[in-house]
């Protein structure tokens, strides 16, 4: 049995589904079902006794203690977080609470639980903390990619909160010996991603014939990884990662945002031949994100060398699968575009007048 936090969100749900498709070990899935958590992502597991869903908060120490005592997991895989940079700019409080205080509560619960284990159970226990490349800050065009020894330089409230959580995890290992693993991954895309992030937002807006809002000059660069590849990397780190180590995970796939949006438009032109005109007609350049990091790139050689992991998808295969998935799951898209989603869209995009 393993305990997964945030397993109703985008990456967590993909992880839970992939895990249970590949093996019979059960999962306790603790998720607060914020706007980003969605039981529908896990609907295919209804009635599956291996999946035990718990609606609750990682900050609730008594609840986490009870789940650990009851289910005696051999590992905690910690995905739960507030994850959207723009939301962290509008309201950083939730990010400090869940990402910093929530990770602290979880670490303390894990430490108490692990300290009482004995023998092989104690030896084998792992706390795997899922984090982001954004903790390393922003790269210039010629800078080398982020490695595991790159100095931390977080620039947004989101990345600062994740950096803080990484430091807590490191300290709980160094000071208390808690057997931790940390992964820092680049931008994921794929099924079940909430349409506030670049790729699903562009797909959902284009399907509806709405503007495709590109921040600034559209030349900010991200490294893109298909979510199934991220999940496989997390499984490899959990199974074979060295305790106390950090593993960077990336797709070897740096692209400027404008190219991502053009690719999505071209795929939609092909897959929706009846749509009026090329989808690129919807592209609109809007006011930039404050403090917008220019470039992220990941050096993923350590995880390949030590654990034999490399991404299986190319960007071309992954983005085609993703666009196809959204077209085939329009009901899912409509469901998540609730009143609260519309409020967010109005708040984030109303203040970004078109600038060219
Ligand atoms: P997401 O926002 O889609 O999902 C987050 C999940 O956590 C949701 O199900 C939400 O309900 C749950 N949650 C939030 N606060 C909680 C709380 N207090 N208690 C319990 N559950 C809570 O996020 P995601 O994109 O799936 O990211 C998952 C993890 O991966 C995060 O830690 C994020 O920092 C990290 N990460 C994401 C990316 C990416 O590109 N999306 C890349 C690298 C790392
Ligand atoms: O790098 C990993 C990180 O990737 C994760 O830790 C975060 O959880 C995840 O949200 C993501 O952060 P980004 O800020 O890079 O992702 P986002 O999808 O918000 O934006 C990607 C790029 O696209 C970024 O340069 C901003 C730009 N963008 C985004 C949106 C939502 C636009 O141009 N227009 C938009 O409407």
XYZ file of C-alpha atoms and ligand atoms in Angstrom:
436
model
C 0.000 0.000 0.000
C 1.190 3.523 -0.778
C -0.275 6.885 0.275
C -0.630 9.390 -2.565
C -1.514 13.033 -1.876
C -3.223 15.155 -4.545
C -4.249 12.099 -6.533
C -7.399 13.743 -7.936
C -5.400 16.472 -9.681
C -3.779 16.379 -13.097
C -0.493 14.514 -12.493
C -1.705 12.705 -9.365
C -4.708 11.200 -11.170
C -2.539 10.079 -14.083
C -0.136 8.539 -11.559
C -2.910 6.669 -9.698
C -4.441 5.358 -12.948
C -1.069 4.269 -14.374
C -0.031 2.661 -11.076
C -3.195 0.574 -10.728
C -3.063 -0.398 -14.416
C 0.449 -1.784 -13.909
C 0.303 -3.528 -10.514
C -1.972 -4.680 -7.731
C -0.510 -2.727 -4.829
C -3.270 -0.490 -3.425
C -3.358 3.284 -3.050
C -4.789 5.525 -0.331
C -5.489 8.764 -2.171
C -5.725 11.853 0.066
C -7.054 14.907 -1.768
C -8.825 18.063 -0.592
C -10.729 18.410 -3.908
C -9.860 22.061 -4.438
C -10.910 23.614 -7.764
C -8.085 21.533 -9.341
C -9.101 18.202 -7.823
C -11.781 16.253 -9.639
C -13.301 12.894 -8.717
C -14.292 12.462 -12.368
C -10.591 11.984 -13.200
C -10.780 8.733 -11.228
C -14.232 7.582 -12.346
C -12.768 4.520 -14.077
C -11.692 3.270 -10.618
C -15.203 3.280 -9.129
C -15.685 -0.062 -7.391
C -11.950 -0.914 -7.524
C -11.060 -2.062 -3.988
C -7.379 -1.227 -4.553
C -8.207 2.503 -4.611
C -9.208 4.066 -1.292
C -10.135 7.733 -1.800
C -10.096 10.078 1.206
C -11.484 13.606 0.886
C -9.239 15.560 3.241
C -6.492 18.091 3.732
C -2.762 17.361 4.053
C -2.643 20.116 6.710
C -4.966 17.994 8.910
C -2.327 16.264 10.992
C -4.805 14.098 12.931
C -6.268 12.779 9.670
C -2.838 11.999 8.175
C -1.766 10.266 11.417
C -4.923 8.153 11.323
C -4.439 7.174 7.662
C -0.835 6.143 8.292
C -1.783 4.084 11.361
C -4.734 2.429 9.606
C -3.188 1.644 6.207
C 0.511 1.299 7.102
C 1.812 2.444 3.686
C 5.347 1.607 2.617
C 5.673 5.003 0.926
C 4.155 8.463 0.627
C 4.128 10.051 -2.836
C 3.390 13.737 -2.323
C 1.768 15.531 -5.282
C -0.741 17.745 -3.423
C -0.079 21.423 -4.030
C -1.430 24.682 -5.307
C 0.194 24.543 -8.732
C -0.722 27.525 -10.941
C 1.741 30.441 -11.135
C -0.873 33.042 -12.183
C -3.104 32.116 -9.229
C -0.103 32.467 -6.907
C 0.340 36.035 -8.179
C -3.327 36.892 -7.552
C -3.424 35.191 -4.131
C -0.291 33.649 -2.587
C -1.893 32.669 0.752
C -3.200 29.253 -0.314
C 0.243 28.437 -1.747
C 1.976 29.101 1.560
C -0.623 27.047 3.417
C -0.739 23.922 1.257
C 2.748 23.880 -0.238
C 4.709 24.946 2.842
C 2.554 24.182 5.903
C 0.983 21.130 4.260
C 4.369 19.632 3.397
C 5.551 20.378 6.931
C 2.505 18.607 8.428
C 3.033 15.620 6.157
C 6.743 15.392 6.982
C 6.024 15.459 10.698
C 3.361 12.773 10.360
C 5.734 10.687 8.223
C 8.566 11.118 10.726
C 6.422 9.959 13.642
C 5.120 6.981 11.663
C 8.519 5.978 10.254
C 10.265 6.329 13.639
C 7.970 3.663 15.073
C 8.603 1.187 12.231
C 11.115 -1.603 12.645
C 13.317 -3.838 10.512
C 12.532 -4.172 6.821
C 9.480 -1.893 7.086
C 11.621 0.930 8.450
C 14.421 0.226 5.963
C 12.076 0.220 2.981
C 9.943 3.285 3.803
C 10.161 6.269 1.391
C 8.796 9.833 1.319
C 8.814 10.988 -2.311
C 8.318 14.723 -2.774
C 7.168 15.811 -6.244
C 8.514 19.237 -7.117
C 9.253 21.555 -9.999
C 12.095 22.969 -12.096
C 10.760 26.467 -11.317
C 12.686 26.420 -8.008
C 15.885 27.038 -10.022
C 14.661 30.363 -11.429
C 15.078 31.640 -14.964
C 17.743 30.867 -17.605
C 19.252 33.102 -20.262
C 19.250 31.818 -23.864
C 22.773 30.356 -23.636
C 22.794 29.175 -20.010
C 23.256 25.451 -19.361
C 20.118 23.523 -18.374
C 19.182 23.113 -14.678
C 21.032 20.270 -12.990
C 20.464 18.856 -9.501
C 23.208 21.167 -8.176
C 21.900 24.411 -9.711
C 21.378 27.009 -6.972
C 17.777 27.741 -6.004
C 16.437 31.118 -7.226
C 12.614 30.974 -7.192
C 10.884 34.028 -8.676
C 7.115 33.561 -8.192
C 5.083 32.974 -5.030
C 4.387 29.466 -6.409
C 8.038 28.581 -7.006
C 9.075 30.151 -3.691
C 6.522 27.972 -1.884
C 7.751 24.852 -3.709
C 11.383 25.793 -2.982
C 10.485 26.127 0.697
C 8.886 22.681 0.643
C 11.983 21.189 -1.040
C 14.163 22.677 1.700
C 11.916 21.198 4.402
C 12.152 17.763 2.791
C 15.936 18.033 2.572
C 16.187 19.116 6.230
C 13.954 16.265 7.462
C 16.399 13.846 5.838
C 19.547 15.601 7.005
C 18.375 16.148 10.574
C 16.064 13.211 11.316
C 17.208 10.672 8.725
C 13.728 10.456 7.135
C 14.262 8.467 3.894
C 13.215 11.097 1.349
C 13.477 11.433 -2.422
C 12.820 14.669 -4.334
C 11.982 15.054 -8.010
C 12.082 18.382 -9.897
C 10.205 18.146 -13.162
C 9.562 20.440 -16.109
C 6.164 21.386 -17.644
C 3.765 18.467 -17.984
C 0.930 18.178 -20.463
C -1.625 15.449 -21.209
C -5.109 14.194 -20.238
C -6.964 15.686 -17.243
C -4.911 18.912 -17.098
C -7.072 21.771 -15.818
C -7.670 24.322 -18.612
C -5.922 27.159 -16.797
C -2.456 25.961 -17.908
C -1.079 26.893 -21.336
C -1.756 23.745 -23.383
C -5.270 22.772 -22.186
C -6.325 26.443 -22.083
C -5.304 26.931 -25.715
C -7.051 23.718 -26.787
C -10.280 24.550 -24.901
C -10.382 28.164 -26.102
C -9.632 27.219 -29.715
C -12.415 24.611 -29.716
C -14.819 27.337 -28.558
C -13.492 29.896 -31.059
C -12.245 32.111 -28.219
C -9.025 34.189 -28.161
C -5.740 32.363 -27.504
C -3.979 34.702 -25.041
C -0.190 34.562 -25.471
C 1.686 36.436 -22.736
C 4.292 39.037 -23.729
C 6.182 38.270 -26.949
C 5.392 34.532 -26.805
C 9.095 33.671 -26.768
C 9.349 32.367 -23.192
C 10.724 28.852 -23.336
C 9.592 25.810 -21.365
C 10.668 22.152 -21.460
C 7.615 19.958 -22.114
C 7.085 16.399 -20.872
C 4.115 14.104 -21.482
C 2.476 13.326 -18.127
C 2.733 9.531 -18.565
C 6.503 9.911 -18.841
C 6.584 11.952 -15.627
C 4.585 9.223 -13.857
C 7.016 6.560 -15.116
C 9.937 8.637 -13.821
C 8.317 8.981 -10.379
C 7.781 5.192 -10.274
C 11.459 4.643 -11.169
C 12.658 7.051 -8.463
C 10.381 5.426 -5.885
C 11.605 1.940 -6.813
C 15.321 2.568 -7.274
C 16.218 6.149 -6.320
C 18.964 6.646 -3.766
C 17.657 7.928 -0.437
C 18.274 11.640 0.136
C 18.884 12.301 -3.583
C 17.270 14.761 -5.960
C 16.356 13.744 -9.529
C 15.590 16.261 -12.274
C 12.997 15.049 -14.778
C 12.580 16.601 -18.225
C 11.589 15.942 -21.802
C 14.663 17.226 -23.678
C 12.090 19.332 -25.455
C 12.522 23.089 -25.131
C 10.019 25.166 -27.049
C 8.886 28.806 -27.095
C 5.221 29.290 -26.195
C 4.360 30.671 -29.612
C 5.512 27.420 -31.239
C 3.383 25.376 -28.814
C 0.304 27.420 -29.703
C 1.015 27.171 -33.444
C 1.362 23.377 -33.134
C -1.972 23.094 -31.296
C -3.642 25.258 -33.968
C -2.207 23.118 -36.775
C -3.442 19.918 -35.105
C -6.908 21.402 -34.611
C -6.977 22.524 -38.269
C -6.321 18.888 -39.186
C -8.667 17.268 -36.643
C -11.505 19.833 -37.016
C -11.518 20.519 -40.759
C -15.002 22.087 -40.517
C -13.897 24.881 -38.142
C -14.066 28.376 -39.656
C -10.609 29.381 -40.881
C -7.183 28.470 -39.482
C -7.142 28.380 -35.661
C -4.096 30.712 -35.612
C -6.529 33.552 -36.373
C -7.496 33.376 -32.671
C -3.979 34.107 -31.343
C -3.895 37.322 -29.294
C -0.806 38.773 -27.625
C -1.672 40.068 -24.160
C 0.056 41.802 -21.264
C 2.836 39.696 -19.772
C 2.773 37.755 -16.498
C 4.578 39.809 -13.774
C 8.054 38.361 -13.111
C 7.619 35.926 -16.022
C 10.577 33.482 -16.091
C 12.153 33.570 -19.543
C 13.453 30.055 -19.979
C 13.484 26.675 -18.220
C 15.546 23.702 -19.382
C 16.274 20.428 -17.621
C 19.426 18.359 -17.662
C 17.904 14.911 -17.093
C 21.126 12.906 -17.410
C 21.262 11.814 -13.749
C 17.941 9.961 -13.787
C 18.871 8.319 -17.086
C 22.323 7.281 -15.869
C 21.232 5.996 -12.453
C 17.725 4.713 -13.098
C 17.585 4.145 -16.853
C 14.623 6.503 -17.335
C 14.089 8.464 -20.551
C 10.854 9.904 -21.953
C 9.013 7.489 -24.236
C 6.874 10.100 -26.022
C 8.173 12.661 -28.460
C 6.494 16.067 -28.320
C 4.836 15.317 -31.653
C 3.274 12.049 -30.402
C 2.375 13.465 -26.964
C 0.715 16.643 -28.187
C -1.314 14.727 -30.803
C -2.552 12.331 -28.096
C -3.385 15.282 -25.865
C -5.330 17.318 -28.425
C -7.209 14.148 -29.421
C -8.016 13.404 -25.755
C -9.534 16.861 -25.221
C -11.597 16.582 -28.410
C -12.910 13.216 -27.219
C -13.655 14.478 -23.680
C -15.589 17.682 -24.280
C -17.982 16.736 -21.458
C -15.042 16.705 -19.021
C -13.971 20.137 -20.297
C -17.513 21.542 -19.942
C -17.815 20.137 -16.416
C -14.650 21.827 -15.176
C -15.573 25.118 -16.872
C -17.990 25.867 -14.024
C -18.926 29.254 -12.587
C -15.735 29.288 -10.513
C -13.665 28.698 -13.666
C -15.383 31.584 -15.425
C -14.618 33.853 -12.438
C -10.933 32.902 -12.709
C -10.839 33.569 -16.450
C -12.397 36.988 -15.932
C -9.994 37.843 -13.118
C -6.798 36.716 -14.862
C -7.497 37.805 -18.418
C -9.614 40.966 -17.982
C -6.526 42.770 -16.687
C -4.433 41.708 -19.689
C -5.423 44.083 -22.467
C -4.297 43.040 -25.946
C -0.997 44.742 -26.646
C -0.319 43.986 -30.270
P -3.031 20.182 -9.814
O -3.237 21.594 -9.380
O -3.655 19.717 -11.067
O -3.505 19.184 -8.661
C -3.221 19.414 -7.314
C -4.062 18.446 -6.484
O -3.740 18.657 -5.087
C -5.567 18.665 -6.624
O -6.224 17.432 -6.769
C -5.966 19.339 -5.318
O -7.302 19.067 -4.930
C -4.961 18.735 -4.354
N -4.736 19.592 -3.176
C -4.485 20.929 -3.169
N -4.371 21.358 -1.893
C -4.517 20.267 -1.092
C -4.481 20.061 0.312
N -4.260 21.092 1.176
N -4.655 18.817 0.795
C -4.877 17.772 -0.065
N -4.948 17.912 -1.402
C -4.759 19.144 -1.903
O -1.449 20.008 -9.837
P -0.539 19.142 -10.839
O -0.243 19.945 -12.031
O -1.120 17.794 -10.954
O 0.813 19.078 -9.970
C 1.008 18.040 -9.014
C 2.363 18.247 -8.353
O 3.379 18.226 -9.346
C 2.505 19.589 -7.634
O 3.236 19.380 -6.459
C 3.284 20.451 -8.610
O 4.041 21.425 -7.932
C 4.162 19.410 -9.266
N 4.603 19.702 -10.637
C 3.687 20.027 -11.596
C 4.117 20.234 -12.900
C 3.140 20.585 -14.005
O 3.576 20.894 -15.124
N 1.840 20.543 -13.786
C 5.465 20.119 -13.225
C 6.375 19.796 -12.208
C 5.920 19.570 -10.920
O 7.949 24.101 -14.962
C 7.066 23.322 -14.207
C 5.842 24.129 -13.872
O 5.096 24.253 -15.093
C 4.968 23.517 -12.785
O 5.690 23.492 -11.587
C 3.682 24.329 -12.601
O 2.845 23.693 -11.669
C 2.970 24.412 -13.937
O 1.828 25.240 -13.821
C 3.901 24.979 -15.011
O 4.189 26.382 -14.773
P 4.223 27.440 -15.980
O 3.987 28.783 -15.430
O 5.410 27.226 -16.832
O 2.930 26.878 -16.810
P 1.712 27.659 -17.517
O 0.965 26.605 -18.273
O 0.959 28.522 -16.586
O 2.461 28.589 -18.564
C 3.360 28.043 -19.525
C 3.899 29.211 -20.342
O 2.832 29.760 -21.128
C 4.433 30.354 -19.506
O 5.554 30.925 -20.166
C 3.282 31.359 -19.467
C 2.606 31.132 -20.815
N 1.140 31.375 -20.852
C 0.372 30.757 -19.917
C -1.000 30.940 -19.923
C -1.867 30.282 -18.871
C 0.589 32.177 -21.853
O 1.311 32.717 -22.717
N -0.766 32.355 -21.850
C -1.592 31.789 -20.917
O -2.829 32.035 -20.961
